XYZ file of C-alpha atoms in Angstrom:
717
model
C 0.000 0.000 0.000
C 1.368 3.466 -0.833
C 2.436 6.011 1.791
C 2.066 9.781 1.680
C 4.620 12.306 2.959
C 3.630 15.947 3.242
C 5.773 18.789 4.593
C 4.843 22.485 4.719
C 8.008 24.472 5.485
C 7.866 28.127 6.500
C 9.513 30.795 8.584
C 9.382 30.148 12.350
C 5.907 29.211 13.616
C 5.050 30.511 17.126
C 5.635 27.675 19.588
C 2.148 27.912 21.122
C 0.532 27.225 17.729
C 2.594 24.275 16.516
C 1.004 21.261 18.214
C -2.562 22.267 17.363
C -1.631 23.235 13.802
C -0.079 19.831 13.146
C -3.191 18.157 14.530
C -5.409 20.351 12.373
C -3.378 19.425 9.286
C -3.767 15.705 10.007
C -7.494 15.997 10.628
C -8.223 18.173 7.596
C -6.278 15.975 5.189
C -7.462 12.597 6.504
C -11.069 13.825 6.602
C -10.723 14.948 2.991
C -9.210 11.630 1.910
C -11.960 9.607 3.573
C -14.622 11.846 2.063
C -13.054 11.158 -1.331
C -13.455 7.388 -0.683
C -9.802 6.719 0.126
C -8.785 4.697 3.183
C -5.538 4.607 5.163
C -3.965 2.481 7.889
C -2.313 5.132 10.088
C -1.538 8.832 10.161
C 0.791 10.807 12.417
C 1.680 14.472 12.495
C 5.052 16.095 13.295
C 6.232 19.646 13.772
C 9.284 21.802 14.338
C 9.558 25.595 14.489
C 9.903 25.676 10.688
C 7.726 22.858 9.413
C 4.521 20.861 9.736
C 4.799 17.292 8.479
C 2.390 14.428 7.971
C 3.115 10.710 7.540
C 0.134 8.708 6.210
C 0.683 4.955 5.855
C -1.277 2.430 3.808
C -3.238 4.901 1.695
C -5.258 3.307 -1.087
C -3.886 4.117 -4.529
C -7.271 4.811 -6.071
C -10.800 5.551 -4.908
C -13.488 3.008 -5.677
C -15.770 3.210 -8.694
C -19.219 4.401 -7.609
C -22.490 3.258 -9.104
C -25.714 4.740 -7.808
C -29.322 5.159 -8.818
C -31.136 8.457 -8.439
C -34.880 8.019 -8.360
C -36.835 10.602 -10.339
C -40.459 11.633 -10.841
C -43.260 9.751 -12.549
C -43.164 9.565 -16.329
C -46.382 11.591 -16.257
C -44.902 14.331 -14.058
C -44.940 17.950 -15.279
C -41.975 19.292 -17.227
C -40.771 21.397 -14.287
C -40.313 18.299 -12.108
C -38.527 16.468 -14.915
C -36.090 19.374 -15.431
C -35.318 19.454 -11.715
C -34.550 15.732 -11.815
C -32.205 16.199 -14.791
C -30.273 18.942 -12.990
C -29.975 16.847 -9.815
C -28.756 13.772 -11.730
C -26.494 15.702 -14.082
C -28.258 14.427 -17.223
C -28.533 16.497 -20.397
C -31.853 15.010 -21.559
C -34.555 12.659 -20.298
C -33.488 10.181 -22.950
C -30.428 9.390 -20.782
C -32.698 8.244 -17.942
C -34.145 4.771 -17.489
C -37.794 3.969 -16.842
C -38.647 1.661 -13.946
C -42.084 0.327 -13.068
C -43.784 -0.072 -9.717
C -47.093 -2.026 -9.367
C -48.510 0.658 -7.100
C -46.874 3.874 -8.307
C -46.569 3.129 -12.012
C -43.645 4.110 -14.270
C -40.973 6.550 -13.046
C -37.568 7.801 -14.176
C -34.281 6.569 -12.708
C -30.801 7.885 -13.459
C -28.021 5.271 -13.414
C -24.898 7.167 -12.424
C -21.442 5.649 -12.776
C -18.528 7.576 -11.294
C -15.140 6.048 -12.043
C -12.588 6.037 -9.222
C -9.802 8.614 -9.164
C -6.085 8.231 -8.572
C -5.001 9.152 -5.055
C -2.407 11.588 -6.457
C -5.166 13.489 -8.226
C -7.259 13.678 -5.069
C -4.282 14.786 -2.944
C -3.284 17.439 -5.486
C -6.808 18.810 -5.269
C -7.128 18.630 -1.475
C -3.857 20.108 -0.207
C -4.050 23.572 -1.826
C -7.581 23.977 -0.454
C -6.423 22.952 3.022
C -3.538 25.419 2.915
C -5.826 28.281 1.896
C -8.454 27.417 4.521
C -6.041 26.585 7.340
C -7.370 27.771 10.734
C -4.370 29.709 12.074
C -5.282 31.975 15.041
C -3.316 34.674 13.213
C -1.956 34.667 9.685
C -0.130 37.006 7.318
C 0.465 37.809 3.668
C 3.919 38.527 2.253
C 5.848 39.466 -0.855
C 4.606 41.129 -4.072
C 1.669 38.702 -4.349
C 0.237 39.969 -1.049
C -1.162 43.012 -2.839
C -3.444 40.839 -4.953
C -6.965 39.918 -3.770
C -7.202 36.366 -2.461
C -3.447 35.967 -2.035
C -2.157 33.162 0.169
C -2.159 33.650 3.939
C -0.052 31.540 6.317
C 1.138 31.967 9.884
C 4.597 32.940 8.556
C 5.824 33.042 4.938
C 5.444 29.588 3.391
C 8.681 28.617 1.635
C 8.383 25.097 0.251
C 6.136 22.039 0.051
C 7.196 18.388 -0.043
C 4.564 15.916 -1.214
C 5.570 12.380 -2.246
C 3.402 9.300 -2.697
C 4.150 5.660 -3.419
C 4.683 2.142 -2.031
C 7.872 1.059 -0.270
C 8.758 -1.260 -3.153
C 8.723 1.449 -5.829
C 10.126 4.901 -6.361
C 7.572 7.374 -4.960
C 6.199 10.088 -7.199
C 5.905 13.795 -6.459
C 2.278 14.831 -6.184
C 2.268 17.843 -8.468
C 0.364 20.974 -7.470
C 1.110 24.650 -7.060
C -0.178 27.360 -4.760
C 0.788 31.015 -5.195
C 3.973 30.134 -7.076
C 5.098 27.438 -4.618
C 5.219 24.102 -6.423
C 5.213 20.838 -4.488
C 8.357 18.756 -4.843
C 10.683 16.366 -3.036
C 13.196 18.925 -1.753
C 13.388 20.222 1.801
C 16.020 22.059 3.831
C 17.752 21.263 7.102
C 18.814 23.429 10.030
C 18.872 27.129 9.217
C 22.558 27.512 10.217
C 24.090 24.033 10.348
C 22.649 22.610 7.106
C 20.850 25.224 5.025
C 21.342 23.340 1.741
C 18.693 21.474 -0.254
C 17.875 17.868 0.680
C 16.122 15.490 -1.710
C 13.808 13.028 0.046
C 11.821 10.020 -1.151
C 9.543 8.878 1.656
C 9.083 9.424 5.388
C 11.848 7.136 6.675
C 14.650 8.730 4.690
C 13.048 12.159 5.257
C 13.481 11.718 9.025
C 17.005 10.349 8.792
C 18.195 13.035 6.352
C 16.715 15.788 8.523
C 18.468 14.317 11.563
C 21.736 14.367 9.635
C 20.959 18.010 8.806
C 20.553 18.861 12.531
C 16.746 18.746 12.666
C 14.948 16.528 15.216
C 11.515 16.173 13.641
C 9.652 14.579 16.566
C 8.655 17.245 19.122
C 8.266 14.697 21.916
C 11.795 13.457 21.269
C 13.091 17.042 21.396
C 11.364 17.368 24.788
C 13.034 14.160 25.990
C 16.453 15.399 24.843
C 16.002 18.780 26.547
C 14.740 17.273 29.805
C 17.431 14.583 30.014
C 20.275 16.972 29.150
C 18.972 19.638 31.545
C 18.773 17.127 34.390
C 22.279 15.891 33.605
C 23.911 19.311 33.410
C 22.224 20.349 36.649
C 23.323 17.141 38.405
C 26.874 17.589 37.156
C 26.931 20.978 38.874
C 25.504 19.686 42.170
C 22.018 21.003 41.435
C 18.494 19.807 40.714
C 16.472 20.991 37.742
C 13.219 22.761 38.603
C 11.038 21.011 36.068
C 8.371 22.950 34.189
C 6.206 21.040 31.694
C 4.712 24.195 30.152
C 8.142 25.724 29.554
C 9.459 22.413 28.226
C 6.626 22.307 25.672
C 7.350 25.899 24.619
C 11.120 25.505 24.359
C 10.777 22.321 22.295
C 8.867 24.498 19.819
C 11.681 27.064 19.633
C 14.505 24.748 18.568
C 15.068 22.158 15.854
C 18.389 20.964 17.296
C 18.314 21.440 21.082
C 21.599 22.206 22.837
C 21.354 22.584 26.610
C 23.693 25.083 28.308
C 24.139 26.625 31.756
C 24.288 30.301 32.706
C 24.515 32.130 36.005
C 23.659 35.382 37.765
C 24.832 37.070 40.958
C 23.985 35.513 44.339
C 22.571 38.845 45.540
C 19.486 38.325 43.370
C 18.519 35.285 45.445
C 17.004 37.673 48.010
C 14.099 37.965 45.550
C 11.339 35.373 46.138
C 11.920 32.205 44.153
C 8.611 32.494 42.300
C 9.618 35.933 41.002
C 13.056 34.741 39.876
C 11.556 31.745 38.127
C 8.897 33.748 36.314
C 11.351 36.496 35.345
C 13.767 34.033 33.775
C 10.994 31.990 32.211
C 9.034 34.905 30.734
C 11.999 36.840 29.386
C 14.524 34.174 28.375
C 12.568 30.886 28.239
C 15.156 29.322 30.558
C 14.861 26.748 33.329
C 15.988 27.447 36.888
C 17.796 25.142 39.308
C 17.949 24.579 43.054
C 20.594 23.083 45.362
C 20.285 19.309 45.541
C 17.763 18.316 48.188
C 16.414 21.860 48.642
C 12.634 22.170 48.708
C 12.143 25.779 47.621
C 15.440 27.712 47.568
C 16.859 28.398 44.112
C 20.469 28.500 42.977
C 22.021 31.255 40.881
C 22.414 28.925 37.891
C 19.872 28.734 35.061
C 19.590 26.551 31.957
C 19.043 28.040 28.487
C 18.383 25.848 25.447
C 20.122 26.939 22.263
C 19.249 26.002 18.675
C 22.859 25.744 17.533
C 26.068 23.923 18.378
C 28.361 26.896 18.863
C 32.090 26.597 18.168
C 32.914 27.832 21.687
C 30.654 25.243 23.320
C 27.910 27.808 23.905
C 29.861 30.047 26.279
C 28.933 33.242 24.448
C 25.267 32.206 24.219
C 25.169 31.505 27.952
C 26.945 34.809 28.700
C 24.459 36.724 26.524
C 21.518 35.092 28.272
C 23.095 35.946 31.608
C 23.304 39.639 30.687
C 19.586 39.759 29.875
C 18.655 37.726 32.973
C 20.636 40.076 35.217
C 18.898 43.108 33.713
C 15.455 41.555 34.227
C 16.300 40.439 37.764
C 17.463 43.972 38.544
C 13.973 45.146 37.606
C 12.410 42.408 39.718
C 14.582 43.342 42.707
C 13.471 46.958 42.343
C 9.798 45.877 42.266
C 10.299 43.647 45.317
C 11.915 46.413 47.370
C 9.486 49.106 46.194
C 6.520 47.010 47.319
C 7.910 46.991 50.848
C 8.197 50.774 51.029
C 5.737 53.647 51.425
C 3.633 54.819 48.506
C 4.300 58.350 47.230
C 0.586 59.277 47.406
C 0.164 58.204 51.037
C -1.475 61.474 52.015
C -4.457 60.869 49.720
C -5.339 57.486 51.202
C -6.649 58.500 54.648
C -10.339 58.200 53.771
C -9.972 54.726 52.263
C -7.821 53.625 55.199
C -10.503 54.734 57.666
C -13.217 52.934 55.661
C -11.464 49.576 55.932
C -9.680 50.058 59.268
C -6.256 50.002 57.630
C -2.897 50.852 59.219
C -1.061 53.126 56.774
C 2.241 52.312 58.458
C 2.046 48.899 56.789
C 2.882 48.552 53.062
C 0.121 46.072 52.201
C -2.486 48.218 53.965
C -1.322 51.151 51.844
C -1.852 49.117 48.676
C -5.381 48.181 49.744
C -6.156 51.821 50.502
C -4.872 52.795 47.070
C -6.943 50.039 45.394
C -10.042 51.623 46.936
C -8.956 55.237 46.437
C -8.288 54.776 42.703
C -11.764 53.264 42.173
C -10.276 50.391 40.213
C -13.148 48.771 38.319
C -13.984 45.127 38.968
C -16.778 45.060 36.363
C -18.703 47.906 34.752
C -22.010 46.660 36.203
C -20.644 45.408 39.520
C -18.673 48.410 40.733
C -15.132 48.817 42.001
C -12.649 46.459 43.590
C -12.997 48.419 46.817
C -16.757 47.859 46.893
C -16.193 44.196 46.152
C -13.725 43.833 49.023
C -16.338 45.318 51.376
C -18.933 42.801 50.139
C -16.492 39.914 50.544
C -15.650 41.064 54.073
C -19.313 41.130 55.120
C -20.016 37.718 53.579
C -16.861 36.218 55.092
C -17.744 37.526 58.571
C -21.120 35.801 58.305
C -19.474 32.564 57.186
C -16.798 32.583 59.909
C -18.913 30.858 62.616
C -20.115 28.256 60.099
C -16.563 27.198 59.185
C -15.139 27.604 62.676
C -12.957 30.644 61.954
C -12.097 33.649 64.103
C -14.303 36.527 62.912
C -11.658 39.216 63.437
C -9.028 37.268 61.502
C -11.507 36.602 58.699
C -12.372 40.302 58.413
C -8.680 41.257 58.321
C -7.913 38.570 55.741
C -10.794 39.663 53.509
C -9.619 43.288 53.589
C -6.041 42.393 52.590
C -6.896 39.602 50.133
C -6.838 41.823 47.024
C -4.219 44.334 48.199
C -1.379 42.772 46.209
C -3.165 43.764 42.983
C -1.568 47.186 43.572
C 1.969 45.850 44.006
C 4.682 46.256 41.392
C 5.510 42.546 41.268
C 1.916 41.493 40.571
C 1.631 44.294 38.025
C 4.555 42.711 36.172
C 3.530 39.086 36.822
C -0.267 38.842 37.306
C -0.004 35.084 37.796
C 1.655 35.772 41.172
C -1.434 37.437 42.651
C -2.165 35.838 45.972
C 1.285 34.301 46.340
C 2.837 37.763 46.686
C 0.025 38.889 48.969
C 0.960 36.065 51.332
C 4.651 36.996 51.310
C 4.002 40.704 51.882
C 1.483 39.913 54.663
C 4.034 37.783 56.496
C 6.691 40.470 56.076
C 4.481 43.025 57.828
C 3.702 40.661 60.693
C 0.181 39.481 59.868
C -1.238 36.362 61.511
C -0.202 33.267 59.479
C -3.869 32.466 58.750
C -4.449 35.980 57.398
C -1.336 35.684 55.200
C -2.371 32.209 53.977
C -5.836 33.479 53.047
C -4.309 36.090 50.706
C -3.072 33.222 48.538
C -5.527 30.441 49.280
C -8.765 32.367 48.770
C -8.228 31.955 45.011
C -8.168 28.159 45.382
C -9.123 25.727 44.012
C -8.369 27.003 40.518
C -9.139 23.726 38.798
C -10.215 20.140 39.447
C -6.676 19.062 40.338
C -5.857 22.063 42.547
C -6.004 21.590 46.314
C -8.741 23.216 48.380
C -7.968 25.517 51.325
C -8.331 23.906 54.757
C -7.428 26.746 57.137
C -10.813 28.050 58.408
C -9.862 31.679 57.679
C -8.892 30.815 54.100
C -12.076 28.749 53.702
C -14.310 31.633 54.827
C -12.659 34.171 52.501
C -12.509 31.727 49.570
C -16.218 30.949 49.890
C -17.108 34.639 50.225
C -14.991 35.582 47.203
C -16.555 32.934 44.955
C -20.117 33.429 46.180
C -19.850 37.194 45.669
C -18.656 36.593 42.109
C -21.443 34.136 41.340
C -24.301 36.136 42.845
C -22.972 39.312 41.229
C -22.920 37.921 37.713
C -26.274 36.219 38.242
C -27.714 39.558 39.433
C -26.681 41.231 36.150
C -27.712 38.185 34.099
C -24.208 37.343 32.884
C -24.463 33.565 33.182
C -22.465 30.892 31.349
C -24.054 29.856 28.057
C -23.098 26.679 26.228
C -19.316 26.507 26.000
C -18.917 30.212 26.817
C -17.932 31.093 30.372
C -15.781 34.244 30.148
C -15.849 34.901 33.893
C -15.026 31.290 34.898
C -18.284 30.956 36.844
C -18.402 27.177 36.463
C -14.949 26.965 38.021
C -16.039 29.253 40.866
C -19.120 27.130 41.587
C -17.114 23.913 41.450
C -14.650 25.550 43.851
C -17.466 26.192 46.342
C -18.671 22.604 45.915
C -15.214 21.165 46.588
C -14.499 23.451 49.563
C -17.761 22.521 51.267
C -17.593 18.793 50.586
C -13.886 18.154 51.095
C -13.915 20.162 54.340
C -17.215 18.517 55.396
C -18.932 21.897 55.904
C -22.703 22.213 56.297
C -23.989 25.414 54.689
C -27.501 26.450 53.675
C -26.686 28.116 50.368
C -30.037 29.858 49.870
C -29.598 31.940 53.032
C -26.126 33.003 51.874
C -27.469 33.767 48.402
C -30.165 36.016 49.891
C -27.561 38.081 51.783
C -25.258 38.230 48.761
C -27.973 39.257 46.285
C -29.043 42.038 48.685
C -25.651 43.691 48.043
C -26.525 44.382 44.407
C -29.029 47.191 44.055
C -31.434 46.713 41.180
C -30.277 43.160 40.611
C -32.831 40.377 40.821
C -32.594 37.671 43.471
C -32.019 34.589 41.351
C -31.351 32.176 44.199
C -33.386 29.326 42.690
C -31.621 29.540 39.324
C -28.191 29.794 40.963
C -28.978 26.825 43.215
C -29.886 24.768 40.134
C -26.504 25.775 38.657
C -24.807 24.494 41.819
C -26.736 21.240 41.521
C -25.319 20.791 38.003
C -21.769 21.433 39.241
C -22.299 19.029 42.145
C -23.454 16.331 39.730
C -20.315 16.829 37.632
C -18.148 16.613 40.748
C -19.855 13.492 42.108
C -19.795 11.729 38.739
C -16.050 12.406 38.559
C -15.799 10.799 42.003
C -17.553 7.694 40.682
C -21.087 8.294 42.003
C -23.992 7.008 39.940
C -25.927 9.756 38.166
C -29.282 8.165 38.969
C -28.554 8.137 42.710
C -27.688 11.841 42.574
C -30.951 12.598 40.733
C -32.876 10.491 43.248
C -31.553 12.522 46.182
C -31.496 16.094 44.848
C -34.659 18.202 44.956
C -34.970 21.787 43.676
C -34.860 22.971 47.293
C -31.749 20.991 48.337
C -29.286 23.693 49.376
C -27.000 21.743 51.740
C -24.470 20.157 49.397
C -22.765 18.054 52.061
C -26.122 16.603 53.090
C -26.800 15.648 49.455
C -23.445 13.859 49.310
C -24.148 11.969 52.528
C -27.543 10.886 51.212
C -25.981 9.664 47.948
C -23.328 7.727 49.890
C -25.916 6.120 52.170
C -28.213 5.265 49.260
C -25.342 3.701 47.350
C -24.403 1.579 50.366
C -28.013 0.384 50.724
C -28.293 -0.565 47.054
C -25.051 -2.548 47.288
C -26.918 -5.044 49.531
C -29.489 -7.679 48.568
C -31.996 -6.022 50.895
C -31.533 -2.713 49.124
C -31.822 -4.141 45.621
C -34.946 -6.107 46.506
C -36.446 -3.121 48.317
C -35.842 -1.046 45.186
C -37.623 -3.637 43.053
C -40.559 -3.832 45.469
C -40.827 -0.071 45.829
C -40.789 0.385 42.061
C -43.471 -2.264 41.684
C -45.617 -0.456 44.239
C -45.024 2.877 42.499
C -45.861 1.431 39.065
C -49.147 -0.079 40.304
C -50.053 3.213 41.956
C -49.189 5.225 38.868
C -51.270 2.951 36.645
C -54.292 3.084 38.973
C -53.992 6.854 39.463
C -53.891 7.263 35.698
C -57.159 5.284 35.491
C -58.500 7.518 38.282
C -58.980 4.479 40.542
C -59.961 5.464 44.060
C -57.058 5.485 46.534
C -58.010 5.815 50.204
C -56.601 8.875 51.973
C -55.513 6.791 54.966
C -54.889 3.124 55.623
C -57.701 1.470 57.588
C -56.455 -1.659 59.456
C -60.052 -2.918 59.850
C -60.146 -3.588 56.092
C -57.123 -5.920 56.144
C -57.979 -9.491 55.110
C -54.534 -11.004 54.815
C -51.745 -11.379 57.341
C -49.256 -9.937 54.824
C -51.219 -6.688 54.800
C -51.020 -6.357 58.573
C -47.349 -7.252 58.574
C -46.524 -4.688 55.872
C -48.553 -1.971 57.604
C -46.709 -2.551 60.869
C -43.355 -2.554 59.054
C -44.163 0.697 57.220
C -45.206 2.344 60.512
C -41.930 1.307 62.104
C -39.743 2.176 59.101
C -41.406 5.551 58.571
C -40.919 6.479 62.221
C -37.315 5.254 62.492
C -36.263 6.673 59.119
C -37.842 10.031 59.944
C -36.037 10.156 63.288
C -32.736 9.175 61.659
C -33.138 11.905 59.016
C -33.880 14.411 61.749
C -30.629 13.304 63.383
C -28.980 13.494 59.945
C -27.938 9.866 60.204
C -28.692 8.844 56.630
C -27.116 5.402 56.952
C -29.510 4.666 59.822
C -32.405 5.967 57.705
C -31.501 3.582 54.909
C -31.151 0.729 57.397
C -34.628 1.506 58.749
C -36.043 1.282 55.224
C -34.235 -1.976 54.479
C -36.513 -3.878 56.913
C -39.358 -3.279 54.445
C -37.791 -5.690 51.987
C -39.334 -8.926 53.356
C -42.840 -7.525 54.166
C -43.034 -5.943 50.702
C -42.036 -9.221 49.027
C -44.583 -11.147 51.111
C -47.305 -8.609 50.303
C -46.861 -8.943 46.545
C -46.627 -12.750 46.787
C -49.753 -13.231 48.889
C -52.039 -10.252 48.300
C -54.048 -9.272 45.222
C -54.053 -5.457 45.165
C -56.997 -5.135 42.743
C -59.538 -6.811 44.966
C -63.159 -6.924 43.769
C -64.202 -5.025 46.874
C -63.614 -1.327 46.049
C -62.955 -0.363 49.682
C -60.392 -3.143 50.124
C -58.703 -2.204 46.837
C -58.560 1.500 47.811
C -57.110 0.542 51.214
C -54.419 -1.649 49.646
C -53.489 1.113 47.213
C -53.215 3.493 50.170
C -50.809 1.009 51.768
C -48.684 1.058 48.609
C -48.766 4.860 48.723
C -47.356 4.708 52.255
C -44.416 2.641 50.964
C -43.722 5.383 48.441
C -44.068 8.083 51.114
C -41.735 6.246 53.485
C -38.989 5.808 50.891
C -39.436 9.340 49.518
C -38.118 10.621 52.855
C -34.633 9.614 51.779
C -34.767 9.386 47.974
C -37.031 9.279 44.941
C -36.689 5.563 44.149
C -38.471 6.045 40.811
C -35.360 7.795 39.459
C -33.046 4.913 40.300
C -32.070 2.616 37.444
C -32.492 -1.104 38.143
C-alpha cells in the first residue's frame, strides 16, 4: 500500500501554535481523503519551528468506482419536475434516464450514475491547496509582491516550500504535483537554518526523518522534549544542582529549537534575596530558561539557570550563555526593584486616609497602603458590579457571616478579607499577574500578619481547577467561599451567566470551587440563606437564588460523577430545594451503600413495583383511600406490611432528623421482606372497592416512606 509524505516548510511558527496546527493538518487531510473514498492504515503528524509534516501509511492508490441510482419523478410528471430531476442527476436530456415500473406507483424515471474512481495523487493534489488556503491559524499574514493581490495566500509565517511524495515502499515514490501562489510541491526540503541550510532530496518518510536528523533537525517534538529534559537534568546534576522542572516551559522551548543544545548560565547571588517564584517567572518569561535549586532543597533556588540553544556553537555555547546571563541580570534587577518598592511607602500616602478609615487600615504597613490605594483609585472590577474596593467590602461582610459556620475567628476573617486583594496594587503582581495571591501572602508575612491571614491572601483563590487543592485553614475557607459566592451572585444579578461553552468569567470553576471546599472540608452550609444576603448587596439586581442553586446542583453532579457516584442516585436525592451540598453527598453515599446489599436491591424492586401499580391506577382515576384502615385488612401480609411501614417511617424520619442517613436507609431496608410477602400473597386489585382503595393506600405509604430519603423512581435497576 502506498504512503504519503507531506511537509509544509515556512519561517518560524510561534511555539504555542505548533502542536494544534499539526493536529489540524492531520485531521483536515485525513477527513478529505476519507470523504473522497480513500482509506488509510495510520496517520501521524510532526512539527518543528519551521515545518509541519504528515506521515500517512497504507493509503489506497485509487478511490473506488461508484455506481448509484437516483430516483426521479413519474413519467407523467410535469416538465418542471422532470427538469429538476435532470439537474440533480447531471443528465442532459430525459433520454439518458431509465424507466422503472412499480405495481402501485406506475412508471418513473431513474438515473443510473457511474462515477469512475480517481487516482489518489489526483485527489491529494486537489485537497492540499484547499487545506492550505483554509487553514485555521489563530493569526496569519500575507507577504511578498503577491500579497497586494486579492485572495493571495495567507499563512502563519511566509510559506517557503512544500514536499509531497506518494508511493509504495517497493517502488520509487512520485511527487504529487500541485502549485499554490507560485510554490510548487516537490521532493526537496532544507535542514537546520545555520548548520545545514542546503537542499535535501527526500523520497519517503523514513529517509526524510534520517536526512533531517543528519541536517541537525529533530523532527519529533516529543523526542526534542526528551532530549532537553534529560540533558537539563544531567547538566544540573553535574553541577551539584536539581532541575526545577516545568512542563509548560518544556513544551514551549521544544517548539523554539530544531536541534536542542542545553547550556548553563549564572547570575549574581545577591538576586537570590528575591522570592523564588519571582526569579523563576522572570527568567521563564523573558529568556525561556529553566531554573535550578541546590540538591535536596525544597524551595530555595540557585544562581544557575539553563538556556536551550538552537545551535552547536564553536565555543561550546559560552557566548550564548553569557548573553543570556546579561539579559537575565537586567530583568532580575527590575524584579529586585519591584520587590523592594513594594515593601516601602507609597508616594501618594497622604491621599489614602479616607480609604484607610473605611477599611480600618494601618497606613504604616505597606500592604495596607496598597489596599487603601486600590479603593482610592476606584479600580473597576466590572462595569455593572462596581469597584474592587466595593467588592472587598462585600467579601468582608459575607466572610464575617461565614466565619462561625466554618469555625474561623471573625476578626481574623475580616482582616484577611480586607487584605486579600491588596497585592493587585503591588509592582511585582503588576509585572507578573499570575503571582497574585502568592505575593500577597509573602508581603502579609513580612508586615507581621497572623499566618492564617497571610495564607488566606493566597488560598482564597483556590481551588483554581479540578486538580488544585482546596484551602483547609478556616480563615482561608471563609474568605474563599465569600470571594466565589460574591462573584457568582454578582454575575447572576446582572444576568451574565455561562451559556453553552462560553464562560468568560469562569463561573463554572467558581461554583465547582465552592462545591469542593464545602464537601472536602465537610462543611454544612444552607446556600439559599447566603445567596439572599449576597444578592441584597446588588441594588437593582434580581434575586435569582433558585436559578443559581440549580446551577450548583449541576456542578455538584459533575463533581460526584467524577468521584464515581452514579448519576441516577444523585438525581434520586437532589430536589430543587436541596441547598445543603454536604447533606446531598451523605444521602448519595448512604443510598449507594443500601443498594449494594441484597436487601436494598430487593427493596428497590418492590418499591418500584408499588409505584408502578399506583401510577397505573392513578392514571385510570382508581380510588385510593386517603388513609390506611387496618379494619379492612384481610390477609396477614397486609397487617405485617402496615406494621413494618409504621416502624420504618418512624425510624427513618427520626434518623433523618438526626442526619444519620445510613440509619435511615437501614430503617427502610426492613421493608424488603414484608413488601415481598405482600406482593406474593395479596391481590391489590380486589373486587371489593374499599379493600382495593385501602391496599393502594398502603402502597402509597411505601412510596411516602422511601421518599423521605430518595425518589426511588429515578433509580435505574
